[in-house]
């Protein structure tokens, strides 16, 4: 359940002083807007988010309710355009409402991972020495356990609810962000604008959050898009294994329920599978485009 992270090589902070950040960000966004793959990913992701937000309007009511006879094939009845499952539930309603769960899990889990990773990586990279040694050991301890296995253990100890799944994924994925932020802070802490801030008597907290962190955020933003895609895949795998929230419909749970009818009603697994593929593809296209736009090494070659 691992996705390849975009390559992002840190560079010395002298190449990107704080005063140049607005201009650099403007140039980066211009580069992103000229990237057709990034725009395609943004369009696909925007369409999926729109369907998720409008799920209650497009398909009012509970998506787990039976609305027609079982196993109606797609495009055979106008009332259930994408067909029904073995219990007569609307597949289209499940896809729309399932998008809410899958995207929410991905976004919130990535937010938790980024929050923990920034806190750990910033402290390790800025203070160094014993603080760095201790936090690096903690990070390595978490990385020794496979992410998916770690999530399964936490969900098994707790209960298969959306909140527990989100927390488990967030706790399992933060080391990636922590190591990235640590590397950025180690480059940036000796830069000229940080030395100037120290000479003016700024506190460590102000230097970390107002001086260094804004310069270290671009690679974090790039990696976060991949974390969202990874979280969607992990949640889908948990639901497929029967460890998802039984009270919520998700793409993974739809695939899990349709696997027994794979030969006779393959659309029950193919449709939610395509939704997952499109979401992960859009996030990866978006992440690659952001990497091309914000990576200072790549920007210097254009």
CSV table of C-alpha atoms in Angstrom, one decimal:
chain,number,residue,atom,x,y,z
A,1,UNK,CA,0.0,0.0,0.0
A,2,UNK,CA,2.9,2.4,-0.6
A,3,UNK,CA,3.1,5.1,-3.2
A,4,UNK,CA,6.3,6.6,-4.6
A,5,UNK,CA,6.8,10.0,-3.1
A,6,UNK,CA,7.8,12.9,-5.5
A,7,UNK,CA,11.5,13.6,-5.5
A,8,UNK,CA,12.3,16.9,-3.8
A,9,UNK,CA,15.9,17.7,-3.1
A,10,UNK,CA,16.5,20.4,-0.4
A,11,UNK,CA,18.8,23.3,-1.4
A,12,UNK,CA,20.6,25.8,0.7
A,13,UNK,CA,18.4,28.6,2.0
A,14,UNK,CA,20.7,31.2,0.6
A,15,UNK,CA,19.2,30.4,-2.8
A,16,UNK,CA,15.7,31.3,-1.6
A,17,UNK,CA,15.7,34.2,1.0
A,18,UNK,CA,12.5,35.1,2.8
A,19,UNK,CA,12.1,38.3,0.9
A,20,UNK,CA,12.0,36.5,-2.4
A,21,UNK,CA,9.2,34.1,-1.4
A,22,UNK,CA,6.2,36.0,-2.8
A,23,UNK,CA,7.9,36.2,-6.2
A,24,UNK,CA,9.0,32.6,-6.1
A,25,UNK,CA,5.6,31.4,-5.2
A,26,UNK,CA,4.0,33.5,-8.0
A,27,UNK,CA,6.4,32.0,-10.5
A,28,UNK,CA,5.8,28.5,-9.2
A,29,UNK,CA,2.0,28.8,-9.6
A,30,UNK,CA,2.5,30.1,-13.1
A,31,UNK,CA,4.6,27.0,-13.9
A,32,UNK,CA,1.9,24.8,-12.4
A,33,UNK,CA,-0.9,26.5,-14.4
A,34,UNK,CA,1.1,25.7,-17.6
A,35,UNK,CA,1.4,22.0,-16.7
A,36,UNK,CA,-1.4,20.0,-18.6
A,37,UNK,CA,-1.0,17.0,-16.4
A,38,UNK,CA,-1.4,19.0,-13.2
A,39,UNK,CA,-4.5,20.8,-14.6
A,40,UNK,CA,-6.0,17.4,-15.7
A,41,UNK,CA,-5.4,16.1,-12.1
A,42,UNK,CA,-6.9,19.2,-10.6
A,43,UNK,CA,-10.0,18.9,-12.9
A,44,UNK,CA,-10.6,15.2,-12.1
A,45,UNK,CA,-10.1,15.8,-8.4
A,46,UNK,CA,-12.4,18.8,-8.5
A,47,UNK,CA,-15.1,16.8,-10.3
A,48,UNK,CA,-14.9,14.1,-7.6
A,49,UNK,CA,-15.1,16.6,-4.8
A,50,UNK,CA,-18.1,18.2,-6.4
A,51,UNK,CA,-19.9,14.9,-6.6
A,52,UNK,CA,-19.1,14.2,-3.0
A,53,UNK,CA,-20.4,17.6,-1.9
A,54,UNK,CA,-23.6,17.3,-3.9
A,55,UNK,CA,-24.2,13.7,-2.9
A,56,UNK,CA,-27.1,14.6,-0.6
A,57,UNK,CA,-28.7,16.6,-3.4
A,58,UNK,CA,-28.1,14.2,-6.2
A,59,UNK,CA,-29.1,11.1,-4.1
A,60,UNK,CA,-31.1,12.1,-1.1
A,61,UNK,CA,-31.7,9.6,1.6
A,62,UNK,CA,-29.6,6.8,3.0
A,63,UNK,CA,-27.4,5.2,0.3
A,64,UNK,CA,-27.8,1.9,2.2
A,65,UNK,CA,-31.6,1.8,1.6
A,66,UNK,CA,-33.0,-0.7,-0.9
A,67,UNK,CA,-34.5,1.2,-3.8
A,68,UNK,CA,-35.0,-1.4,-6.5
A,69,UNK,CA,-34.8,-5.1,-7.3
A,70,UNK,CA,-31.4,-6.7,-6.8
A,71,UNK,CA,-28.6,-6.9,-9.4
A,72,UNK,CA,-30.0,-4.4,-11.9
A,73,UNK,CA,-27.3,-3.9,-14.5
A,74,UNK,CA,-26.0,-0.4,-15.3
A,75,UNK,CA,-27.9,1.6,-18.0
A,76,UNK,CA,-30.9,-0.7,-18.0
A,77,UNK,CA,-33.2,1.4,-15.8
A,78,UNK,CA,-33.3,5.2,-15.6
A,79,UNK,CA,-34.1,5.3,-11.9
A,80,UNK,CA,-30.9,3.4,-11.0
A,81,UNK,CA,-28.6,4.4,-13.9
A,82,UNK,CA,-25.5,2.5,-12.6
A,83,UNK,CA,-27.5,-0.5,-11.4
A,84,UNK,CA,-28.1,-2.0,-8.0
A,85,UNK,CA,-26.2,-4.4,-5.8
A,86,UNK,CA,-27.3,-7.8,-4.4
A,87,UNK,CA,-29.5,-6.0,-1.8
A,88,UNK,CA,-31.1,-3.6,-4.3
A,89,UNK,CA,-29.1,-0.6,-3.2
A,90,UNK,CA,-28.4,2.2,-5.7
A,91,UNK,CA,-24.7,1.8,-6.9
A,92,UNK,CA,-24.6,5.5,-8.1
A,93,UNK,CA,-25.7,6.7,-4.6
A,94,UNK,CA,-23.1,4.5,-3.0
A,95,UNK,CA,-20.4,5.9,-5.2
A,96,UNK,CA,-21.4,9.5,-4.5
A,97,UNK,CA,-21.8,9.1,-0.7
A,98,UNK,CA,-18.7,6.8,-0.6
A,99,UNK,CA,-16.7,9.6,-2.2
A,100,UNK,CA,-17.4,11.7,1.0
A,101,UNK,CA,-16.0,9.0,3.3
A,102,UNK,CA,-13.0,8.2,1.1
A,103,UNK,CA,-11.9,11.8,0.5
A,104,UNK,CA,-12.6,12.8,4.1
A,105,UNK,CA,-10.5,10.0,5.4
A,106,UNK,CA,-7.7,10.9,3.0
A,107,UNK,CA,-7.7,14.6,3.7
A,108,UNK,CA,-8.0,14.4,7.5
A,109,UNK,CA,-5.5,11.6,7.8
A,110,UNK,CA,-3.0,13.5,5.7
A,111,UNK,CA,-3.7,16.6,7.9
A,112,UNK,CA,-2.9,14.6,11.1
A,113,UNK,CA,0.3,13.2,9.5
A,114,UNK,CA,1.4,16.6,8.3
A,115,UNK,CA,0.8,18.2,11.8
A,116,UNK,CA,2.7,15.5,13.6
A,117,UNK,CA,5.5,15.4,11.0
A,118,UNK,CA,6.0,19.2,11.0
A,119,UNK,CA,6.2,19.3,14.8
A,120,UNK,CA,8.7,16.4,15.1
A,121,UNK,CA,10.7,17.4,12.0
A,122,UNK,CA,10.9,21.1,12.9
A,123,UNK,CA,12.1,20.4,16.5
A,124,UNK,CA,14.7,17.8,15.3
A,125,UNK,CA,16.0,19.9,12.5
A,126,UNK,CA,16.1,23.2,14.3
A,127,UNK,CA,17.4,22.3,17.8
A,128,UNK,CA,19.7,19.4,16.7
A,129,UNK,CA,22.0,17.5,19.1
A,130,UNK,CA,20.1,15.4,21.7
A,131,UNK,CA,16.7,16.6,20.6
A,132,UNK,CA,17.5,15.5,17.1
A,133,UNK,CA,18.9,12.2,18.1
A,134,UNK,CA,15.9,11.3,20.3
A,135,UNK,CA,13.3,12.3,17.7
A,136,UNK,CA,15.2,10.5,14.9
A,137,UNK,CA,15.1,7.3,16.9
A,138,UNK,CA,11.4,7.7,17.5
A,139,UNK,CA,10.8,8.3,13.8
A,140,UNK,CA,12.8,5.2,12.9
A,141,UNK,CA,10.9,3.2,15.5
A,142,UNK,CA,7.6,4.0,13.7
A,143,UNK,CA,9.1,3.4,10.3
A,144,UNK,CA,10.2,-0.2,11.3
A,145,UNK,CA,6.5,-1.2,11.4
A,146,UNK,CA,4.8,-1.5,8.0
A,147,UNK,CA,2.2,1.2,7.6
A,148,UNK,CA,-0.8,-1.0,6.7
A,149,UNK,CA,0.0,-3.5,9.5
A,150,UNK,CA,0.2,-0.7,12.0
A,151,UNK,CA,-3.2,0.7,10.9
A,152,UNK,CA,-4.7,-2.8,11.2
A,153,UNK,CA,-3.5,-3.2,14.7
A,154,UNK,CA,-4.9,0.1,15.9
A,155,UNK,CA,-8.2,-0.5,14.2
A,156,UNK,CA,-8.4,-4.0,15.7
A,157,UNK,CA,-7.6,-2.6,19.2
A,158,UNK,CA,-10.2,0.1,18.9
A,159,UNK,CA,-13.3,-0.3,16.7
A,160,UNK,CA,-13.9,-0.1,13.0
A,161,UNK,CA,-15.2,3.5,12.8
A,162,UNK,CA,-14.2,6.3,10.5
A,163,UNK,CA,-12.6,8.3,13.3
A,164,UNK,CA,-10.4,5.4,14.5
A,165,UNK,CA,-9.4,4.6,10.9
A,166,UNK,CA,-8.5,8.3,10.3
A,167,UNK,CA,-6.5,8.5,13.5
A,168,UNK,CA,-4.7,5.2,12.7
A,169,UNK,CA,-3.6,6.3,9.2
A,170,UNK,CA,-2.5,9.7,10.5
A,171,UNK,CA,-0.4,8.1,13.2
A,172,UNK,CA,1.2,5.7,10.8
A,173,UNK,CA,2.2,8.1,8.0
A,174,UNK,CA,3.8,11.0,9.8
A,175,UNK,CA,7.4,9.8,9.6
A,176,UNK,CA,7.6,10.6,5.9
A,177,UNK,CA,6.8,14.3,6.6
A,178,UNK,CA,9.0,14.4,9.7
A,179,UNK,CA,12.1,13.3,7.8
A,180,UNK,CA,11.4,15.7,5.0
A,181,UNK,CA,10.8,18.7,7.3
A,182,UNK,CA,13.9,17.8,9.4
A,183,UNK,CA,16.1,17.9,6.2
A,184,UNK,CA,14.6,21.3,5.2
A,185,UNK,CA,15.2,22.8,8.6
A,186,UNK,CA,18.8,21.5,8.8
A,187,UNK,CA,19.4,23.4,5.5
A,188,UNK,CA,17.5,26.5,6.5
A,189,UNK,CA,18.6,27.0,10.1
A,190,UNK,CA,22.0,28.3,9.1
A,191,UNK,CA,20.8,30.7,6.3
A,192,UNK,CA,21.4,34.4,6.4
A,193,UNK,CA,17.8,35.4,7.1
A,194,UNK,CA,17.6,33.1,10.1
A,195,UNK,CA,20.9,34.5,11.4
A,196,UNK,CA,19.5,38.0,11.0
A,197,UNK,CA,16.3,37.0,12.9
A,198,UNK,CA,18.5,35.6,15.8
A,199,UNK,CA,20.5,38.8,15.9
A,200,UNK,CA,17.3,40.8,16.4
A,201,UNK,CA,16.4,38.7,19.4
A,202,UNK,CA,13.5,36.7,17.9
A,203,UNK,CA,12.4,33.7,19.9
A,204,UNK,CA,12.9,30.2,18.7
A,205,UNK,CA,9.1,29.7,18.2
A,206,UNK,CA,9.0,32.8,16.0
A,207,UNK,CA,12.0,31.8,14.0
A,208,UNK,CA,10.6,28.3,13.5
A,209,UNK,CA,7.0,29.2,12.5
A,210,UNK,CA,7.5,32.6,10.8
A,211,UNK,CA,10.9,32.4,9.3
A,212,UNK,CA,11.9,28.8,8.5
A,213,UNK,CA,8.5,27.0,8.2
A,214,UNK,CA,7.1,29.1,5.3
A,215,UNK,CA,10.3,28.3,3.3
A,216,UNK,CA,10.0,24.6,4.1
A,217,UNK,CA,6.3,24.2,3.2
A,218,UNK,CA,6.5,23.7,-0.6
A,219,UNK,CA,7.9,20.1,-0.4
A,220,UNK,CA,5.5,19.3,2.4
A,221,UNK,CA,2.6,20.4,0.1
A,222,UNK,CA,3.8,18.2,-2.7
A,223,UNK,CA,4.2,15.2,-0.4
A,224,UNK,CA,0.8,15.8,1.2
A,225,UNK,CA,-1.0,15.1,-2.1
A,226,UNK,CA,0.6,11.6,-2.1
A,227,UNK,CA,-0.3,11.0,1.5
A,228,UNK,CA,-4.0,11.7,0.7
A,229,UNK,CA,-3.9,9.2,-2.1
A,230,UNK,CA,-2.2,6.6,0.1
A,231,UNK,CA,-4.8,7.2,2.9
A,232,UNK,CA,-7.6,6.5,0.4
A,233,UNK,CA,-6.0,3.3,-0.7
A,234,UNK,CA,-5.4,2.2,2.9
A,235,UNK,CA,-9.0,2.9,3.9
A,236,UNK,CA,-10.3,1.1,0.8
A,237,UNK,CA,-8.1,-1.9,1.7
A,238,UNK,CA,-9.4,-1.9,5.3
A,239,UNK,CA,-13.0,-1.8,4.1
A,240,UNK,CA,-12.3,-4.5,1.6
A,241,UNK,CA,-11.0,-6.7,4.4
A,242,UNK,CA,-14.2,-6.0,6.4
A,243,UNK,CA,-12.5,-3.7,8.9
A,244,UNK,CA,-14.3,-0.5,7.7
A,245,UNK,CA,-17.1,1.4,9.4
A,246,UNK,CA,-20.2,-0.8,8.9
A,247,UNK,CA,-22.5,2.2,9.2
A,248,UNK,CA,-20.8,4.1,6.4
A,249,UNK,CA,-20.6,3.3,2.7
A,250,UNK,CA,-17.2,3.7,1.1
A,251,UNK,CA,-15.6,2.7,-2.2
A,252,UNK,CA,-13.6,0.0,-0.4
A,253,UNK,CA,-16.7,-1.5,1.3
A,254,UNK,CA,-18.5,-1.6,-2.1
A,255,UNK,CA,-15.7,-3.5,-3.6
A,256,UNK,CA,-15.6,-5.9,-0.6
A,257,UNK,CA,-19.4,-6.6,-0.9
A,258,UNK,CA,-19.2,-7.1,-4.6
A,259,UNK,CA,-16.2,-9.5,-4.7
A,260,UNK,CA,-18.4,-12.6,-4.2
A,261,UNK,CA,-20.4,-11.7,-7.3
A,262,UNK,CA,-17.3,-10.9,-9.4
A,263,UNK,CA,-18.2,-13.4,-12.2
A,264,UNK,CA,-21.9,-12.6,-12.4
A,265,UNK,CA,-22.0,-8.9,-11.5
A,266,UNK,CA,-18.5,-7.5,-12.1
A,267,UNK,CA,-19.7,-3.9,-12.2
A,268,UNK,CA,-20.2,-4.0,-8.5
A,269,UNK,CA,-16.4,-4.0,-8.0
A,270,UNK,CA,-15.4,-2.3,-11.3
A,271,UNK,CA,-17.2,0.9,-10.7
A,272,UNK,CA,-15.9,1.7,-7.2
A,273,UNK,CA,-12.5,0.4,-8.3
A,274,UNK,CA,-12.5,3.0,-11.2
A,275,UNK,CA,-13.4,5.7,-8.7
A,276,UNK,CA,-10.4,4.8,-6.6
A,277,UNK,CA,-8.1,4.7,-9.6
A,278,UNK,CA,-9.3,8.1,-10.8
A,279,UNK,CA,-8.9,9.7,-7.4
A,280,UNK,CA,-5.4,8.3,-6.9
A,281,UNK,CA,-4.4,9.2,-10.5
A,282,UNK,CA,-5.6,12.8,-10.0
A,283,UNK,CA,-3.7,13.2,-6.8
A,284,UNK,CA,-0.5,11.7,-8.3
A,285,UNK,CA,-0.8,14.0,-11.3
A,286,UNK,CA,-1.4,16.9,-9.0
A,287,UNK,CA,1.6,15.9,-6.8
A,288,UNK,CA,3.9,15.6,-9.8
A,289,UNK,CA,2.9,19.0,-11.1
A,290,UNK,CA,3.4,20.6,-7.8
A,291,UNK,CA,6.8,19.0,-7.5
A,292,UNK,CA,7.7,20.4,-11.0
A,293,UNK,CA,6.5,23.8,-9.9
A,294,UNK,CA,7.9,24.1,-6.4
A,295,UNK,CA,11.1,22.1,-6.6
A,296,UNK,CA,13.9,24.8,-6.7
A,297,UNK,CA,16.3,22.5,-8.6
A,298,UNK,CA,13.8,21.9,-11.4
A,299,UNK,CA,12.8,25.5,-11.4
A,300,UNK,CA,16.4,26.5,-11.9
A,301,UNK,CA,16.6,24.4,-15.1
A,302,UNK,CA,13.6,26.1,-16.8
